[in-house]
Amino acid sequence: MKFVNLKCIAALFVMDCLLFGLMVWYTGEDTETLSNTYIYEGKDMNEKQTKTATEMKKIALTFDDGPNTEYTPVLLDGLKQRNAKVTFFLLGKEVVKSPELAGRIVQEGHLIGNHSFYHDDLSKLSTEEALEQIGRTNEVIYEVTGQYPQFLRPPFGSVNPQLVYEPPMAEVLWTIDSRDWELHDVGTIISNVIPNAEENAIILMHDSSETSIQAAFQIVDALQKEGYCFVTVDEILFD
Ligand code: NI
């Protein structure tokens, strides 16, 4: 919880500094005044920020089926600009093709989960086959990141209750389906998400098309203005 708050505080701090810079520019104050007041504001900010951070609402964006060589880098750039952290449920077969993207996802503070190797319906495979796909995906992710995923999103949201994962993984579905994979229309994707947004919601998206990426950016921009802080799913499920 503390960790989340710190990240939200950092975002607010940057916003405050930008706003203050604009105010100073507008009122035409000189540089000396700026630095003095900046320090004063910094000291004062602890109280102000603690209050604001407890009022932030956490929400999670999740992206399935990547990494995608064309769209994941664009998404990562935009998320960095917006100081938003998200969760990627990766396919083993795509990680093998673009291991550097899986590495970048982790380096930039996002979370990686397992989405199987070939995107097969796990409830329709034998237990042995399903566990083999999951285990193989865990291994390719471990090779790149040095960590085994703690979260699994079964393809199609199709849970197979007979599967016992080793190491243990929590299955993560979603509470809001953007239906981005079939719509390919930025406005409609957004209208599936924003009116349904609420604290601790988990939003399903895919980093596999231009429309998904553009919709994701607009969703982040709009919900941040409404006081939401974008966090990885572990911070929603375990806090
Ligand atoms: Ni999928």
mmCIF file of C-alpha atoms and ligand atoms in Angstrom:
data_model
loop_
_atom_site.group_PDB
_atom_site.id
_atom_site.type_symbol
_atom_site.label_atom_id
_atom_site.label_comp_id
_atom_site.label_asym_id
_atom_site.label_seq_id
_atom_site.Cartn_x
_atom_site.Cartn_y
_atom_site.Cartn_z
ATOM 1 C CA MET A 1 0.000 0.000 0.000
ATOM 2 C CA LYS A 2 2.814 2.324 0.941
ATOM 3 C CA PHE A 3 4.511 1.559 -2.354
ATOM 4 C CA VAL A 4 1.411 2.479 -4.365
ATOM 5 C CA ASN A 5 0.983 5.673 -2.432
ATOM 6 C CA LEU A 6 4.567 6.645 -3.089
ATOM 7 C CA LYS A 7 4.072 6.204 -6.805
ATOM 8 C CA CYS A 8 0.891 8.248 -6.738
ATOM 9 C CA ILE A 9 2.647 10.859 -4.636
ATOM 10 C CA ALA A 10 5.467 10.978 -7.169
ATOM 11 C CA ALA A 11 2.940 11.584 -9.975
ATOM 12 C CA LEU A 12 1.213 14.314 -7.977
ATOM 13 C CA PHE A 13 4.522 15.882 -7.082
ATOM 14 C CA VAL A 14 5.471 16.127 -10.748
ATOM 15 C CA MET A 15 2.049 17.598 -11.578
ATOM 16 C CA ASP A 16 2.341 20.107 -8.745
ATOM 17 C CA CYS A 17 5.794 21.146 -9.890
ATOM 18 C CA LEU A 18 4.555 21.615 -13.451
ATOM 19 C CA LEU A 19 1.583 23.665 -12.295
ATOM 20 C CA PHE A 20 3.784 25.753 -10.066
ATOM 21 C CA GLY A 21 6.177 26.321 -12.959
ATOM 22 C CA LEU A 22 3.279 27.528 -15.081
ATOM 23 C CA MET A 23 2.079 29.865 -12.306
ATOM 24 C CA VAL A 24 5.529 31.354 -11.938
ATOM 25 C CA TRP A 25 5.822 31.794 -15.671
ATOM 26 C CA TYR A 26 2.416 33.443 -15.797
ATOM 27 C CA THR A 27 3.129 35.855 -12.944
ATOM 28 C CA GLY A 28 6.572 36.597 -14.382
ATOM 29 C CA GLU A 29 8.495 35.911 -11.139
ATOM 30 C CA ASP A 30 12.262 35.587 -11.409
ATOM 31 C CA THR A 31 14.329 32.422 -11.026
ATOM 32 C CA GLU A 32 15.495 33.190 -7.466
ATOM 33 C CA THR A 33 11.929 33.398 -6.208
ATOM 34 C CA LEU A 34 11.154 30.163 -8.022
ATOM 35 C CA SER A 35 13.869 28.146 -6.272
ATOM 36 C CA ASN A 36 13.084 29.575 -2.796
ATOM 37 C CA THR A 37 9.414 28.958 -3.093
ATOM 38 C CA TYR A 38 10.054 25.531 -4.589
ATOM 39 C CA ILE A 39 11.939 24.408 -1.478
ATOM 40 C CA TYR A 40 9.250 25.815 0.773
ATOM 41 C CA GLU A 41 6.539 24.053 -1.213
ATOM 42 C CA GLY A 42 8.543 20.818 -1.047
ATOM 43 C CA LYS A 43 8.648 20.867 2.766
ATOM 44 C CA ASP A 44 5.023 21.700 2.992
ATOM 45 C CA MET A 45 3.987 19.007 0.592
ATOM 46 C CA ASN A 46 4.241 15.986 2.927
ATOM 47 C CA GLU A 47 0.983 16.754 4.706
ATOM 48 C CA LYS A 48 -0.808 17.831 1.559
ATOM 49 C CA GLN A 49 0.265 14.721 -0.400
ATOM 50 C CA THR A 50 -0.523 12.186 2.316
ATOM 51 C CA LYS A 51 -4.079 13.382 2.289
ATOM 52 C CA THR A 52 -4.330 13.341 -1.497
ATOM 53 C CA ALA A 53 -2.767 9.874 -1.872
ATOM 54 C CA THR A 54 -5.365 8.234 0.376
ATOM 55 C CA GLU A 55 -8.001 9.687 -1.898
ATOM 56 C CA MET A 56 -6.501 8.133 -5.054
ATOM 57 C CA LYS A 57 -8.481 5.281 -6.560
ATOM 58 C CA LYS A 58 -6.470 2.319 -7.853
ATOM 59 C CA ILE A 59 -7.315 0.725 -11.188
ATOM 60 C CA ALA A 60 -5.497 -1.840 -13.354
ATOM 61 C CA LEU A 61 -5.082 -2.010 -17.115
ATOM 62 C CA THR A 62 -4.071 -5.424 -18.449
ATOM 63 C CA PHE A 63 -2.802 -6.295 -21.934
ATOM 64 C CA ASP A 64 -3.004 -9.863 -23.253
ATOM 65 C CA ASP A 65 -1.383 -11.845 -26.095
ATOM 66 C CA GLY A 66 1.908 -9.896 -26.422
ATOM 67 C CA PRO A 67 4.593 -8.912 -26.571
ATOM 68 C CA ASN A 68 3.879 -7.443 -29.995
ATOM 69 C CA THR A 69 6.893 -6.098 -31.882
ATOM 70 C CA GLU A 70 4.896 -3.311 -33.535
ATOM 71 C CA TYR A 71 2.590 -2.075 -30.777
ATOM 72 C CA THR A 72 4.146 -2.958 -27.410
ATOM 73 C CA PRO A 73 7.016 -0.435 -27.783
ATOM 74 C CA VAL A 74 4.547 2.349 -28.647
ATOM 75 C CA LEU A 75 2.397 1.406 -25.671
ATOM 76 C CA LEU A 76 5.401 1.345 -23.330
ATOM 77 C CA ASP A 77 6.497 4.813 -24.499
ATOM 78 C CA GLY A 78 3.047 6.263 -23.856
ATOM 79 C CA LEU A 79 2.681 4.606 -20.460
ATOM 80 C CA LYS A 80 6.050 5.996 -19.395
ATOM 81 C CA GLN A 81 4.976 9.520 -20.376
ATOM 82 C CA ARG A 82 1.833 9.084 -18.303
ATOM 83 C CA ASN A 83 3.560 7.429 -15.316
ATOM 84 C CA ALA A 84 1.064 4.539 -15.535
ATOM 85 C CA LYS A 85 1.960 0.956 -14.545
ATOM 86 C CA VAL A 86 0.099 -1.961 -16.126
ATOM 87 C CA THR A 87 0.146 -5.757 -16.351
ATOM 88 C CA PHE A 88 1.055 -7.767 -19.460
ATOM 89 C CA PHE A 89 -0.150 -11.373 -19.761
ATOM 90 C CA LEU A 90 2.345 -12.723 -22.262
ATOM 91 C CA LEU A 91 2.216 -15.714 -24.590
ATOM 92 C CA GLY A 92 5.294 -17.926 -24.403
ATOM 93 C CA LYS A 93 5.508 -18.159 -28.220
ATOM 94 C CA GLU A 94 5.677 -14.330 -28.471
ATOM 95 C CA VAL A 95 8.244 -13.988 -25.664
ATOM 96 C CA VAL A 96 10.505 -16.360 -27.589
ATOM 97 C CA LYS A 97 10.234 -14.069 -30.641
ATOM 98 C CA SER A 98 10.826 -10.802 -28.718
ATOM 99 C CA PRO A 99 12.581 -11.482 -25.419
ATOM 100 C CA GLU A 100 13.945 -7.916 -25.340
ATOM 101 C CA LEU A 101 10.403 -6.558 -25.117
ATOM 102 C CA ALA A 102 9.618 -8.762 -22.118
ATOM 103 C CA GLY A 103 12.789 -7.405 -20.507
ATOM 104 C CA ARG A 104 11.780 -3.822 -21.228
ATOM 105 C CA ILE A 105 8.322 -4.384 -19.709
ATOM 106 C CA VAL A 106 9.879 -5.380 -16.385
ATOM 107 C CA GLN A 107 12.584 -2.694 -16.465
ATOM 108 C CA GLU A 108 9.909 -0.038 -16.822
ATOM 109 C CA GLY A 109 8.057 -1.184 -13.712
ATOM 110 C CA HIS A 110 5.211 -3.172 -15.249
ATOM 111 C CA LEU A 111 4.176 -6.674 -14.227
ATOM 112 C CA ILE A 112 4.328 -9.819 -16.369
ATOM 113 C CA GLY A 113 1.827 -12.655 -16.065
ATOM 114 C CA ASN A 114 1.508 -15.963 -17.907
ATOM 115 C CA HIS A 115 -1.091 -16.310 -20.718
ATOM 116 C CA SER A 116 -0.023 -19.831 -21.812
ATOM 117 C CA PHE A 117 2.327 -20.692 -24.689
ATOM 118 C CA TYR A 118 0.023 -21.071 -27.712
ATOM 119 C CA HIS A 119 -3.213 -19.458 -26.477
ATOM 120 C CA ASP A 120 -5.063 -22.774 -26.302
ATOM 121 C CA ASP A 121 -8.168 -23.195 -24.140
ATOM 122 C CA LEU A 122 -6.666 -24.832 -21.019
ATOM 123 C CA SER A 123 -9.975 -26.468 -20.084
ATOM 124 C CA LYS A 124 -9.894 -28.396 -23.368
ATOM 125 C CA LEU A 125 -6.346 -29.716 -23.027
ATOM 126 C CA SER A 126 -5.314 -32.683 -20.920
ATOM 127 C CA THR A 127 -3.941 -31.725 -17.512
ATOM 128 C CA GLU A 128 -0.507 -32.751 -18.702
ATOM 129 C CA GLU A 129 -0.651 -30.643 -21.873
ATOM 130 C CA ALA A 130 -2.036 -27.601 -20.063
ATOM 131 C CA LEU A 131 0.626 -27.730 -17.352
ATOM 132 C CA GLU A 132 3.304 -28.188 -20.000
ATOM 133 C CA GLN A 133 2.186 -24.984 -21.807
ATOM 134 C CA ILE A 134 2.081 -23.015 -18.587
ATOM 135 C CA GLY A 135 5.418 -24.374 -17.382
ATOM 136 C CA ARG A 136 7.118 -23.684 -20.702
ATOM 137 C CA THR A 137 5.851 -20.092 -20.687
ATOM 138 C CA ASN A 138 7.056 -19.632 -17.104
ATOM 139 C CA GLU A 139 10.505 -20.829 -18.131
ATOM 140 C CA VAL A 140 10.845 -18.462 -21.110
ATOM 141 C CA ILE A 141 9.707 -15.536 -18.947
ATOM 142 C CA TYR A 142 12.127 -16.590 -16.193
ATOM 143 C CA GLU A 143 14.994 -16.715 -18.683
ATOM 144 C CA VAL A 144 14.422 -13.056 -19.559
ATOM 145 C CA THR A 145 13.341 -11.558 -16.245
ATOM 146 C CA GLY A 146 14.883 -13.869 -13.617
ATOM 147 C CA GLN A 147 11.454 -14.201 -12.004
ATOM 148 C CA TYR A 148 8.644 -16.716 -12.320
ATOM 149 C CA PRO A 149 5.255 -15.077 -12.956
ATOM 150 C CA GLN A 150 2.922 -15.138 -9.964
ATOM 151 C CA PHE A 151 -0.192 -14.530 -12.032
ATOM 152 C CA LEU A 152 -1.902 -16.444 -14.810
ATOM 153 C CA ARG A 153 -4.667 -15.347 -17.131
ATOM 154 C CA PRO A 154 -6.055 -18.432 -18.843
ATOM 155 C CA PRO A 155 -6.794 -17.805 -22.567
ATOM 156 C CA PHE A 156 -10.480 -16.936 -23.169
ATOM 157 C CA GLY A 157 -10.836 -16.610 -19.381
ATOM 158 C CA SER A 158 -11.402 -20.348 -19.432
ATOM 159 C CA VAL A 159 -10.377 -21.628 -16.012
ATOM 160 C CA ASN A 160 -9.491 -25.278 -15.493
ATOM 161 C CA PRO A 161 -10.001 -25.909 -11.756
ATOM 162 C CA GLN A 162 -8.111 -29.208 -11.924
ATOM 163 C CA LEU A 163 -4.806 -27.541 -12.693
ATOM 164 C CA VAL A 164 -2.374 -27.125 -9.814
ATOM 165 C CA TYR A 165 0.464 -24.774 -10.678
ATOM 166 C CA GLU A 166 4.006 -25.121 -9.448
ATOM 167 C CA PRO A 167 5.287 -22.585 -8.521
ATOM 168 C CA PRO A 168 1.811 -21.454 -7.413
ATOM 169 C CA MET A 169 0.086 -18.803 -9.527
ATOM 170 C CA ALA A 170 -3.091 -16.807 -8.958
ATOM 171 C CA GLU A 171 -5.573 -16.779 -11.836
ATOM 172 C CA VAL A 172 -6.560 -13.236 -12.780
ATOM 173 C CA LEU A 173 -9.604 -12.560 -14.926
ATOM 174 C CA TRP A 174 -11.070 -9.050 -15.398
ATOM 175 C CA THR A 175 -14.010 -6.899 -14.338
ATOM 176 C CA ILE A 176 -14.227 -4.683 -17.457
ATOM 177 C CA ASP A 177 -13.911 -6.078 -20.995
ATOM 178 C CA SER A 178 -12.948 -3.344 -23.482
ATOM 179 C CA ARG A 179 -13.683 -5.764 -26.382
ATOM 180 C CA ASP A 180 -10.824 -4.000 -28.159
ATOM 181 C CA TRP A 181 -9.764 -7.129 -30.067
ATOM 182 C CA GLU A 182 -13.028 -7.227 -32.052
ATOM 183 C CA LEU A 183 -14.040 -3.545 -32.188
ATOM 184 C CA HIS A 184 -11.052 -1.693 -33.631
ATOM 185 C CA ASP A 185 -12.780 1.619 -33.001
ATOM 186 C CA VAL A 186 -11.186 3.943 -30.452
ATOM 187 C CA GLY A 187 -14.432 5.676 -29.423
ATOM 188 C CA THR A 188 -16.366 2.448 -28.861
ATOM 189 C CA ILE A 189 -13.531 0.843 -26.889
ATOM 190 C CA ILE A 190 -13.345 3.900 -24.650
ATOM 191 C CA SER A 191 -17.110 3.906 -24.137
ATOM 192 C CA ASN A 192 -16.917 0.271 -22.966
ATOM 193 C CA VAL A 193 -14.421 1.226 -20.273
ATOM 194 C CA ILE A 194 -14.702 4.763 -18.908
ATOM 195 C CA PRO A 195 -18.379 4.717 -17.825
ATOM 196 C CA ASN A 196 -17.755 1.390 -16.041
ATOM 197 C CA ALA A 197 -14.543 2.455 -14.278
ATOM 198 C CA GLU A 198 -14.486 2.023 -10.517
ATOM 199 C CA GLU A 199 -11.914 1.573 -7.793
ATOM 200 C CA ASN A 200 -9.990 -1.740 -8.039
ATOM 201 C CA ALA A 201 -11.388 -2.559 -11.485
ATOM 202 C CA ILE A 202 -9.296 -4.772 -13.783
ATOM 203 C CA ILE A 203 -9.600 -3.802 -17.454
ATOM 204 C CA LEU A 204 -8.977 -6.288 -20.282
ATOM 205 C CA MET A 205 -7.174 -4.988 -23.365
ATOM 206 C CA HIS A 206 -4.690 -6.278 -25.971
ATOM 207 C CA ASP A 207 -1.511 -4.576 -27.178
ATOM 208 C CA SER A 208 -2.031 -5.872 -30.679
ATOM 209 C CA SER A 209 -3.534 -3.005 -32.681
ATOM 210 C CA GLU A 210 -3.213 0.735 -33.187
ATOM 211 C CA THR A 211 -6.799 1.321 -32.017
ATOM 212 C CA SER A 212 -6.175 -0.541 -28.745
ATOM 213 C CA ILE A 213 -3.095 1.527 -28.002
ATOM 214 C CA GLN A 214 -4.763 4.851 -28.800
ATOM 215 C CA ALA A 215 -7.824 3.881 -26.747
ATOM 216 C CA ALA A 216 -5.584 2.868 -23.842
ATOM 217 C CA PHE A 217 -3.861 6.261 -23.832
ATOM 218 C CA GLN A 218 -7.168 8.102 -23.846
ATOM 219 C CA ILE A 219 -8.502 5.872 -21.070
ATOM 220 C CA VAL A 220 -5.429 6.587 -18.933
ATOM 221 C CA ASP A 221 -5.630 10.337 -19.583
ATOM 222 C CA ALA A 222 -9.338 10.538 -18.774
ATOM 223 C CA LEU A 223 -9.248 8.368 -15.648
ATOM 224 C CA GLN A 224 -6.133 10.024 -14.227
ATOM 225 C CA LYS A 225 -8.073 13.298 -14.411
ATOM 226 C CA GLU A 226 -10.830 11.578 -12.413
ATOM 227 C CA GLY A 227 -8.317 10.724 -9.666
ATOM 228 C CA TYR A 228 -7.403 7.163 -10.673
ATOM 229 C CA CYS A 229 -3.887 5.789 -10.277
ATOM 230 C CA PHE A 230 -2.888 2.994 -12.695
ATOM 231 C CA VAL A 231 -1.263 0.088 -10.855
ATOM 232 C CA THR A 232 -0.247 -3.509 -11.561
ATOM 233 C CA VAL A 233 -2.769 -6.245 -10.632
ATOM 234 C CA ASP A 234 -0.792 -7.435 -7.587
ATOM 235 C CA GLU A 235 -1.476 -4.074 -5.952
ATOM 236 C CA ILE A 236 -5.207 -4.530 -6.459
ATOM 237 C CA LEU A 237 -5.376 -8.186 -5.444
ATOM 238 C CA PHE A 238 -3.027 -8.181 -2.458
ATOM 239 C CA ASP A 239 -3.561 -4.796 -0.792
HETATM 240 NI NI NI B 1 -5.671 -13.841 -25.025
#
